[in-house]
Coordinates of C-alpha atoms in Angstrom, one line a residue:
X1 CA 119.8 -136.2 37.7
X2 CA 119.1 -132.5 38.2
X3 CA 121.7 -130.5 36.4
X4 CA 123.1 -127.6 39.2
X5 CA 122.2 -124.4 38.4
X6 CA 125.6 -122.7 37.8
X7 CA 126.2 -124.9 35.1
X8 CA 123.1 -124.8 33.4
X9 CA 123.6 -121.0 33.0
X10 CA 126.7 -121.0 32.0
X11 CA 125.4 -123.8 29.4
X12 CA 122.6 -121.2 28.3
X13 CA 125.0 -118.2 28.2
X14 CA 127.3 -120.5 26.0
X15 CA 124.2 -121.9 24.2
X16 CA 123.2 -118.3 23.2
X17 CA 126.4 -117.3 22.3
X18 CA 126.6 -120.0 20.1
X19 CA 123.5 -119.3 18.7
X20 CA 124.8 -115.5 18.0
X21 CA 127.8 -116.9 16.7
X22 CA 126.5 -119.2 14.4
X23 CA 123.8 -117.0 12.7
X24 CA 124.6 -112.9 13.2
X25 CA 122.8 -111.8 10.3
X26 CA 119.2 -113.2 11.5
X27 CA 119.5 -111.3 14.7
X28 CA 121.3 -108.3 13.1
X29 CA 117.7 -108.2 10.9
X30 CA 115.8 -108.8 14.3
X31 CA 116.8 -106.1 15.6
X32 CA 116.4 -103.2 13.1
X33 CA 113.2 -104.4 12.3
X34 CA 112.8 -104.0 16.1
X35 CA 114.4 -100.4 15.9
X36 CA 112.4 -99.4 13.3
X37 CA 109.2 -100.4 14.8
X38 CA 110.1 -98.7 17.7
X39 CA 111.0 -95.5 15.8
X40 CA 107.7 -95.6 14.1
X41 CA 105.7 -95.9 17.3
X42 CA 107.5 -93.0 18.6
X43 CA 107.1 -91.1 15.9
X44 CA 103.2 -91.1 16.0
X45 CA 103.6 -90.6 19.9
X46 CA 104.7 -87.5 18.8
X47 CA 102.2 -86.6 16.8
X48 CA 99.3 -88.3 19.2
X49 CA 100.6 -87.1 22.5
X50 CA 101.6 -83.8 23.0
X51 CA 103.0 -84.5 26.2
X52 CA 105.1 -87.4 24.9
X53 CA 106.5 -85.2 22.7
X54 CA 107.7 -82.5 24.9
X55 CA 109.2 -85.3 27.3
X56 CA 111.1 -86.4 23.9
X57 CA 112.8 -83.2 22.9
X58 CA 114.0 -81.6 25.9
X59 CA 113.2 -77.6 25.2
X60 CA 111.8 -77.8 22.4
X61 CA 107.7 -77.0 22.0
X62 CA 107.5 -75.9 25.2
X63 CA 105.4 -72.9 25.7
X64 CA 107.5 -69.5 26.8
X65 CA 104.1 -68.3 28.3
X66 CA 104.2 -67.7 32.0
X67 CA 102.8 -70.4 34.2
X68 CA 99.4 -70.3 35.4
X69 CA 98.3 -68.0 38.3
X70 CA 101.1 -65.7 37.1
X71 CA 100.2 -62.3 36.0
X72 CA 100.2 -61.7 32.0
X73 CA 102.5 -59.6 29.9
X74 CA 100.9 -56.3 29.0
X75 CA 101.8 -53.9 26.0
X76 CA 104.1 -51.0 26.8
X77 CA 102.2 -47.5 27.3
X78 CA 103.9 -44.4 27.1
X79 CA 103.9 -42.5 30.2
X80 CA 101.4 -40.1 31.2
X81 CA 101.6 -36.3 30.6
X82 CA 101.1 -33.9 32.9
X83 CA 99.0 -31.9 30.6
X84 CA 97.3 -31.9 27.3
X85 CA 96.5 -29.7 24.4
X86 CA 93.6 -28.7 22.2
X87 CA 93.3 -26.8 19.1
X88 CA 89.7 -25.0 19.0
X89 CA 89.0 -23.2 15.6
X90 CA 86.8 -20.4 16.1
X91 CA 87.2 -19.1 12.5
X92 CA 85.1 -19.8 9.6
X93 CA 86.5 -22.2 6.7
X94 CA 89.9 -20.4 4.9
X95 CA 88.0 -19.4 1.8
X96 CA 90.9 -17.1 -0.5
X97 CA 88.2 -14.7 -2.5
X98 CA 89.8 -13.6 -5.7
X99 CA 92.5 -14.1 -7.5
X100 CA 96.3 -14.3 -5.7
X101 CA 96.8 -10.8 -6.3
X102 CA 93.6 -9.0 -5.2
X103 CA 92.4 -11.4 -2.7
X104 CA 92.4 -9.9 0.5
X105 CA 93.2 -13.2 2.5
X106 CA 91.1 -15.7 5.0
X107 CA 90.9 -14.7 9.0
X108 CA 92.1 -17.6 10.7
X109 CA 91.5 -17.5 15.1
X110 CA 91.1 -20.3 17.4
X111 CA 91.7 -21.0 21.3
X112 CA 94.2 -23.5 22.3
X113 CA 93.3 -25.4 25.6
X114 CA 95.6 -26.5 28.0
X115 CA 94.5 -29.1 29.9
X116 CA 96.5 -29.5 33.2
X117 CA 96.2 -33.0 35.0
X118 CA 99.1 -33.3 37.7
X119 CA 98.7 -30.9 40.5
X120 CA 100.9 -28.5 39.1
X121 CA 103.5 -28.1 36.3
X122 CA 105.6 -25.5 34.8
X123 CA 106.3 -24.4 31.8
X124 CA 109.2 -23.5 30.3
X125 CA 108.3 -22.7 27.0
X126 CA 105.2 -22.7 25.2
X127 CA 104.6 -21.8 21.6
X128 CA 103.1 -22.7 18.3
X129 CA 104.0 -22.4 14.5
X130 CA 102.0 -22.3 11.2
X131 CA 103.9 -24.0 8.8
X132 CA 103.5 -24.4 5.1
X133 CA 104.7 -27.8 4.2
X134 CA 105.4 -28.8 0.1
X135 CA 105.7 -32.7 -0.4
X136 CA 107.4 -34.3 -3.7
X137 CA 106.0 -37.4 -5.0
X138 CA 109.2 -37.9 -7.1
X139 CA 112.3 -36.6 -4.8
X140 CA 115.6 -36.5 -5.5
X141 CA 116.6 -39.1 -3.2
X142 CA 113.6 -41.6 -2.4
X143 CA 115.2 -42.3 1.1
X144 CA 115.8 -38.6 2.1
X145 CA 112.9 -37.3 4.4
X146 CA 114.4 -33.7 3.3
X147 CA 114.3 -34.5 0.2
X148 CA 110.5 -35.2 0.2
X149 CA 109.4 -32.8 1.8
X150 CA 110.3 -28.8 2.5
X151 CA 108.7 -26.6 5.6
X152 CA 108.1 -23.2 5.8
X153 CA 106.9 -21.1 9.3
X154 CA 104.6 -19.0 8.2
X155 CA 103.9 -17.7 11.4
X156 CA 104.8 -17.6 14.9
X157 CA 103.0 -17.4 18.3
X158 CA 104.8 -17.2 21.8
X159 CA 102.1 -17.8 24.5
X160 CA 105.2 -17.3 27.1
X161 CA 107.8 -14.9 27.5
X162 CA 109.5 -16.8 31.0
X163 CA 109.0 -20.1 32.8
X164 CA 104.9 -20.2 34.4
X165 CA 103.4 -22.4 37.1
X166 CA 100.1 -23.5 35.8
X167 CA 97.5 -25.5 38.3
X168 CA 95.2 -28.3 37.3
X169 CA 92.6 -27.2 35.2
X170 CA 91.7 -26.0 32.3
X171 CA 93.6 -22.7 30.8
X172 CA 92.5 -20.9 27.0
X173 CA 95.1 -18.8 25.1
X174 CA 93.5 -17.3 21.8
X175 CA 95.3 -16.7 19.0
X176 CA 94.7 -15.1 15.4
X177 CA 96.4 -14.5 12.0
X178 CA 96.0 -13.1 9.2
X179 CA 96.2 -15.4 5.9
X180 CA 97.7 -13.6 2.8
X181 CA 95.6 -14.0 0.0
X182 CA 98.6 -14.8 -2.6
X183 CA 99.6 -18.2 -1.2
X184 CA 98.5 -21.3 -2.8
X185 CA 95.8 -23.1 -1.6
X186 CA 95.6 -26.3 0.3
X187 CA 96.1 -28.8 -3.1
X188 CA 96.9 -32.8 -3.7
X189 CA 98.4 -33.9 -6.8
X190 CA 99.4 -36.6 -8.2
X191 CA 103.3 -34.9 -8.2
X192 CA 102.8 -33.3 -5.2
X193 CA 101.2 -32.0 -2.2
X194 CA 100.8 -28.3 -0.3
X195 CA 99.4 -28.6 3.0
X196 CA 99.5 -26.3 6.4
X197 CA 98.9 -27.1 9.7
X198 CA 99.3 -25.6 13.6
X199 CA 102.1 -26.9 14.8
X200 CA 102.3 -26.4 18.6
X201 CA 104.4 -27.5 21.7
X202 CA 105.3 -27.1 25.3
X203 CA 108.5 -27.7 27.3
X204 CA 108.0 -28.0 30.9
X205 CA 110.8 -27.9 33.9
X206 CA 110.7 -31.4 33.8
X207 CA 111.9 -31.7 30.1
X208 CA 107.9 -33.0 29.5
X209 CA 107.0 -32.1 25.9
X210 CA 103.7 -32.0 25.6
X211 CA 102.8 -31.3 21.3
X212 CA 99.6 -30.9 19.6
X213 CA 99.4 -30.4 15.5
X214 CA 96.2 -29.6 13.8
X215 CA 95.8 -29.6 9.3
X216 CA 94.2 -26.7 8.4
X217 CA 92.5 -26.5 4.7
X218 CA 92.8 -23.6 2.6
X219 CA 90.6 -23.0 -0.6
X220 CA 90.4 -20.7 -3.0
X221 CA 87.3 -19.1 -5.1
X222 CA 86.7 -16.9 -7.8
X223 CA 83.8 -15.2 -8.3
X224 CA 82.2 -16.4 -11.8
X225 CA 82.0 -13.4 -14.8
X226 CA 80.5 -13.0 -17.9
X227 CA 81.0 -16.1 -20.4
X228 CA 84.0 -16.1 -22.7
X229 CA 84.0 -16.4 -26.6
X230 CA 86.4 -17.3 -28.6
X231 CA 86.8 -17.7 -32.5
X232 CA 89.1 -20.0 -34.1
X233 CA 89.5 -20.3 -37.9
X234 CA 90.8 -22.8 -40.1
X235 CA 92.7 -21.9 -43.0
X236 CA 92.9 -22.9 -46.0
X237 CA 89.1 -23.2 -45.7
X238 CA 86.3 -20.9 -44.6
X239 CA 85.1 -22.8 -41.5
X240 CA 84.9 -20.5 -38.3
X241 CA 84.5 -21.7 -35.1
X242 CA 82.2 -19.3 -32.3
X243 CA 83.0 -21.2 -28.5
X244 CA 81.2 -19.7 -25.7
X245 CA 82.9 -21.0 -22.5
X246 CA 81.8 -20.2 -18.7
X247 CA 84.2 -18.2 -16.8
X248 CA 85.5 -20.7 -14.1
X249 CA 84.5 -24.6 -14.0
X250 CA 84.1 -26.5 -10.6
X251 CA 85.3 -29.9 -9.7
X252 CA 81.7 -31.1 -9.1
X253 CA 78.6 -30.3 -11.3
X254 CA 78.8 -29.5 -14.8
X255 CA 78.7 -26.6 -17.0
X256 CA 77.1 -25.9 -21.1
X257 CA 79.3 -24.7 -23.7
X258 CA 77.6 -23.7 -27.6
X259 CA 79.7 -24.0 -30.7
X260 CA 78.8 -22.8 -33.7
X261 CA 80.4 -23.3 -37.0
X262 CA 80.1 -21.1 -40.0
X263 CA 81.6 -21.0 -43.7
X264 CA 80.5 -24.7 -44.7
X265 CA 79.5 -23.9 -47.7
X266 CA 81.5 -23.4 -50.8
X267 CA 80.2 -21.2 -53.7
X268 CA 83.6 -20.1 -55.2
X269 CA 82.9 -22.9 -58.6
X270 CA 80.0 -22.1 -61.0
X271 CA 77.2 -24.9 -60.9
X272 CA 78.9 -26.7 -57.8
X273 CA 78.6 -26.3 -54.6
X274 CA 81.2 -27.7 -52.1
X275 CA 79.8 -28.3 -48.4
X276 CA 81.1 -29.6 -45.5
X277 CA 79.4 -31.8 -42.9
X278 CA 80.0 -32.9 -39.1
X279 CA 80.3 -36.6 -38.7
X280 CA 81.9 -36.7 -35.2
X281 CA 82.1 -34.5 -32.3
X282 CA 84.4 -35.3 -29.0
X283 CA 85.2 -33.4 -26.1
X284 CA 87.6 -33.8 -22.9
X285 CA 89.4 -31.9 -20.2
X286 CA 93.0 -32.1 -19.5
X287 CA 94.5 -31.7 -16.5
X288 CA 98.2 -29.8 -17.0
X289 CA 100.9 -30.2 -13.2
X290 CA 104.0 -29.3 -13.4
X291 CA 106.5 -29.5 -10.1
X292 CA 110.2 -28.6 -9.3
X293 CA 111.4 -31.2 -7.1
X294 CA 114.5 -29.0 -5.2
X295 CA 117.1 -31.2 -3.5
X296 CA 118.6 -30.8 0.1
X297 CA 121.9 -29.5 0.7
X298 CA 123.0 -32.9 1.2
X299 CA 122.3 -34.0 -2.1
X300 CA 122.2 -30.7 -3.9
X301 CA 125.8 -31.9 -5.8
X302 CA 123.4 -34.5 -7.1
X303 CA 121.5 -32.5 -9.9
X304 CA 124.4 -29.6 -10.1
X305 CA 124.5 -27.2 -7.0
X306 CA 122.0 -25.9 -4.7
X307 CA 119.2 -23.5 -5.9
X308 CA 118.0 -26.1 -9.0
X309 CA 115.9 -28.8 -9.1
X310 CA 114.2 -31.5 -11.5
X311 CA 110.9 -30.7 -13.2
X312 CA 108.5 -33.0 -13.5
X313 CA 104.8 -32.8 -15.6
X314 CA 101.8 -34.9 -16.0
X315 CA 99.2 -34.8 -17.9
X316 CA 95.8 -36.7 -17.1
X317 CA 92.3 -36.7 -18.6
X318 CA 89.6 -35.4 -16.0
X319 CA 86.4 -36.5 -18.4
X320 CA 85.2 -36.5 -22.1
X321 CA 82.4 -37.6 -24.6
X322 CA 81.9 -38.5 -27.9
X323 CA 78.6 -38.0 -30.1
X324 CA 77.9 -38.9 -33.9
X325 CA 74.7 -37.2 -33.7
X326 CA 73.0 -34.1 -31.9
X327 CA 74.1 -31.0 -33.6
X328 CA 71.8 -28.9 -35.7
X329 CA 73.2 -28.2 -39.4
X330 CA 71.3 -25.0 -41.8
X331 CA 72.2 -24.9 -45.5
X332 CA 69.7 -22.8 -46.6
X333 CA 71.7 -19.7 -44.5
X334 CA 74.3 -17.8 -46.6
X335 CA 77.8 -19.4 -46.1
X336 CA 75.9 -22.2 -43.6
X337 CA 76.2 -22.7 -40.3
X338 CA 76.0 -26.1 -37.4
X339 CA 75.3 -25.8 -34.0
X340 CA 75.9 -27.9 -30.9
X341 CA 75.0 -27.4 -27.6
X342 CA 77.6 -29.8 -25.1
X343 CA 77.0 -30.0 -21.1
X344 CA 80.4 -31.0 -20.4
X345 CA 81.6 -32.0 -16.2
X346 CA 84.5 -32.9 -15.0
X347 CA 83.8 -36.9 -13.9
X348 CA 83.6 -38.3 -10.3
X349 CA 86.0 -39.8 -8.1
X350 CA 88.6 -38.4 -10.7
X351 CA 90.2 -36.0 -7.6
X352 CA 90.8 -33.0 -9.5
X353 CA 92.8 -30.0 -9.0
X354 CA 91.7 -26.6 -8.6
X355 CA 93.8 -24.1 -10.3
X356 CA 96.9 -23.2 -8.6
X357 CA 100.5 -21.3 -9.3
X358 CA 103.2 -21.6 -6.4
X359 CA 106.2 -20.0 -5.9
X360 CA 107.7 -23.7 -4.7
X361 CA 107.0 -25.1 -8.0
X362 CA 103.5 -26.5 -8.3
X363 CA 101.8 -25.6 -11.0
X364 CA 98.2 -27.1 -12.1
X365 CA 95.5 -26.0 -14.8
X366 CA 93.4 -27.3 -17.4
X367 CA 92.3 -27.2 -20.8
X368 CA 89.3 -28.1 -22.6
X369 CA 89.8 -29.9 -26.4
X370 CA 87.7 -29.6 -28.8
X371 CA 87.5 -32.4 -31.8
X372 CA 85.0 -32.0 -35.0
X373 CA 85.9 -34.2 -37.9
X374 CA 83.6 -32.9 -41.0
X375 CA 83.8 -34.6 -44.2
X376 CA 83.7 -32.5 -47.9
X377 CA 80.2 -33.2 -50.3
X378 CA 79.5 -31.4 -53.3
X379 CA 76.3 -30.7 -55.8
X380 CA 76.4 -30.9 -59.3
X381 CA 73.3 -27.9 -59.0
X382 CA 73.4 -24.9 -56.6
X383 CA 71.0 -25.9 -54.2
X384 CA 70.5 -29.4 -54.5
X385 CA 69.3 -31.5 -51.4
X386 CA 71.7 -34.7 -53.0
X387 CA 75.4 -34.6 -52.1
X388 CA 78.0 -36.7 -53.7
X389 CA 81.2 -37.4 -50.7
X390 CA 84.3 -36.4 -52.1
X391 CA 86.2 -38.3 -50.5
X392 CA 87.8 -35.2 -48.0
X393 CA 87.7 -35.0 -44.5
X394 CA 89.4 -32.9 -41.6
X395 CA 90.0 -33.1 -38.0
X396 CA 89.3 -29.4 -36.5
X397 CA 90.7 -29.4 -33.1
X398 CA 90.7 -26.9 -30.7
X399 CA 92.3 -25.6 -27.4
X400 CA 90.6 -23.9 -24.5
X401 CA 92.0 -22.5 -20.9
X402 CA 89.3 -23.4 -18.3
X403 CA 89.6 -22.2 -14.8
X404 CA 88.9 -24.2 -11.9
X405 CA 88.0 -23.5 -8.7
X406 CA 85.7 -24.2 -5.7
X407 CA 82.2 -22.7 -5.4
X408 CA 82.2 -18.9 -3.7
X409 CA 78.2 -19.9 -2.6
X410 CA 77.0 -16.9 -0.3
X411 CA 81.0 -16.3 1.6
X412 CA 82.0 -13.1 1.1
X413 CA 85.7 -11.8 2.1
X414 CA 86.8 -11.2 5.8
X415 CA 87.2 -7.3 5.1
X416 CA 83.6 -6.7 3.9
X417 CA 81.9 -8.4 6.4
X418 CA 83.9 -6.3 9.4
X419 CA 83.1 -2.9 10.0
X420 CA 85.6 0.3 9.2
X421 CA 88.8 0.6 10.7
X422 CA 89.2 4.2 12.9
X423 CA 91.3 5.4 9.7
X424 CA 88.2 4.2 7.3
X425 CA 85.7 6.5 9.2
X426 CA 85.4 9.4 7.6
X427 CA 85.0 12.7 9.3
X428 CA 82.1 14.4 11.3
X429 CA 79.5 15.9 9.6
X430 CA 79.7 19.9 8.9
X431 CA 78.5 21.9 12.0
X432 CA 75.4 23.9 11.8
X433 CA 75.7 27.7 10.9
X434 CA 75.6 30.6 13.4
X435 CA 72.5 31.9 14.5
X436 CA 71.8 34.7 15.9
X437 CA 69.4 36.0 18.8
X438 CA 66.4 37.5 16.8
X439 CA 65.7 41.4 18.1
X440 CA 62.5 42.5 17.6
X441 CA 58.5 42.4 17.8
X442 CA 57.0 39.2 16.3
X443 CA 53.9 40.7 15.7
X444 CA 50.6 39.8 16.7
X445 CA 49.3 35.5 16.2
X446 CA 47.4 36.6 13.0
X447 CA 50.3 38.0 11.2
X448 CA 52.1 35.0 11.4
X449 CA 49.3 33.0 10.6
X450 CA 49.1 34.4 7.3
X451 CA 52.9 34.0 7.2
X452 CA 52.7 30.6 7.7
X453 CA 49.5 30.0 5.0

């Protein structure tokens, strides 16, 4: 007999619920090892199916990027000025000739363009600066821009004296100065810099500033002279040193220097004669900065009051050489004698410094060291060839200022090449003498013939 169907579900509900009831920890395991299967199939959805994954984690993944057919994001430009300016240096390169105080200076004279591109603008100021600028590699206070770095305006240039429409186009204002010769030249240090530039800008009506800045590099060379020589001695012996040395070095090429040394030999014992030979020879040249690193008046308290700063120096090998052999050595002379011929150059990529004394504390020169070790012999006969060491030696070292700077080539200073100022001409020549109307016969043509034979 068929068995209704509202009471065979409520037999299978109670049959299931018996079923639950009488064994909970079987389906309890069914169905975390159904949970975890299912977490394990999502979890490599998620790494198979992008879009799965998206659909999973609401706002999370998605791309920020607009949607497509919408216009991109583009970068920010700054606005457009109405005008623009040039710097065009007419003036040949700022060569200082001569020493700080009898160099004559460098001409310095440009154009400076003004490039108008709205219809029409006006200017309220216009104006541009040479400025001196002296930075510290070691400051007072790291963070501090003022600190780092000091300005000074050299110079001054007003193009404008009231506000001035200018149309579109192009518009030239020359300028010109005069360089001193007794300011430092353009140098880079490894304590500090000294650098000048043109600084210029323009205000219009519209508060539009419209700026330009241009570095400007300023050298200085000294004309080479007649070579140097210097003489050391070295007490308690008779050895004496004879250096020729070239006036001024450059940072590129290189440059002889003969030695001669004198007084090796030792006669002052009967029947022995004391010598003293060269067993090593070295050169190199030093490189000397020194800078005052001045402090701001915020920080001035800092190192004890405005007006001081801290000095820093560095000293740094440009080049050098060492030789065990080369040098020519005469005993037969009286009193002996060695000579050595050295090329010596200051190496490359070594950035060197050209001499240079500033008023803002940079300071920068070099020095050539010279290194002979010689070593004491002695005969038992005057004259022998065979020496016997005695076991002496000394190091002879010596000291030398070189002078660096760049190459004059064929420049010559501003002032020669111009002609003479009105106050540099000197007056008109002397006027002829009177002469008076001649009264009188001539003669007759064969008189003066005979005159004139």
């Amino acid at each position: 007999m068929p068995t209704p169907t509202g009471i065979r579900n409520s037999a299978l509900k109670a049959s299931k619920t018996f079923k639950n009831t009488a064994n909970p920890d079987t389906d309890r395991l069914d169905f975390e090892s159904k949970t975890s299967a299912d977490r394990k199939t999502r979890v490599m959805d998620i790494f198979h199916h992008k879009e799965k994954r998206n659909s999973l984690v609401p706002n999370v993944g998605r791309s920020s990027s607009p949607a497509k057919g919408s216009p991109k994001h583009s970068p920010k430009l700054a606005p457009a000025k109405p005008a623009k300016l040039v710097i065009d240096m007419e003036s040949p390169p700022l060569v200082f000739y001569g020493n700080p105080s009898h160099s004559s200076g460098a001409l310095l004279s440009g154009q400076l363009l003004l490039t108008v591109t709205d219809p029409e603008i006006t200017l309220q100021t216009f104006e541009m600066f040479l400025i001196a600028r002296v930075t510290f590699k070691k400051p007072v206070h790291k963070d501090c821009p003022n600190c780092a770095a000091k300005d000074t305006k050299l110079f001054k240039w007003k193009f404008l004296t009231e506000a001035t429409k200018f149309k579109k186009g192009g518009h030239t204002f020359p300028f010109s100065y005069l360089l001193p010769g007794h300011i430092p030249a353009t140098s880079h240090g490894g304590l500090g810099d000294i650098d000048y530039f043109l600084d210029c800008n323009a205000l219009t009506t519209l508060s539009d500033n419209i700026t330009v800045q241009r570095q400007l590099i300023v050298q200085r060379a000294l004309q080479p002279t007649g070579d140097k020589v210097s003489i050391r001695v070295f007490p308690p012996t008779n050895l004496t040193a004879r250096v020729i040395l070239p006036s001024v070095i450059h940072p590129i090429g290189e440059f002889p220097i003969s030695m001669s040394l004198t007084g090796i030999i030792d006669n002052s014992l009967r029947n022995v004669e004391r010598r003293w030979r060269v067993r090593r020879m070295n050169w190199r040249i030093d490189e000397h900065t020194k800078i005052i690193s001045a402090a701001c008046s915020k920080h001035a308290q800092k190192i004890g009051g405005e007006g001081k700063g801290i000095l820093h120096e560095e000293v740094r090998s440009l080049g050098g050489e060492d030789f065990k052999r080369g040098w020519k050595t005469d005993f037969d002379t009286q009193g002996g004698q060695i000579d050595h011929e050295l090329t010596v150059a200051i190496k490359l990529n070594s950035h060197p410094l050209c001499d240079v004394a500033s008023p803002t504390g940079l300071e920068a020169w070099h020095n050539l060291v010279l290194e002979i070790i010689v070593a004491e012999e002695q005969t038992a006969t005057v004259g022998k060839k065979t020496a016997v060491p005695t076991g002496s030696a000394r190091v002879l070292r010596m000291q030398f200022k070189l002078v660096a700077t760049e190459r004059c080539g064929m420049g010559i200073s501003w002032d020669e090449e111009m002609p003479p100022m009105y106050e540099d001409v000197p007056g008109s020549p002397p006027g002829y003498t009177k002469i008076e109307d001649f009264e009188g016969d001539l003669g007759s043509d064969e008189e003066l013939e005979r005159l004139n034979q």
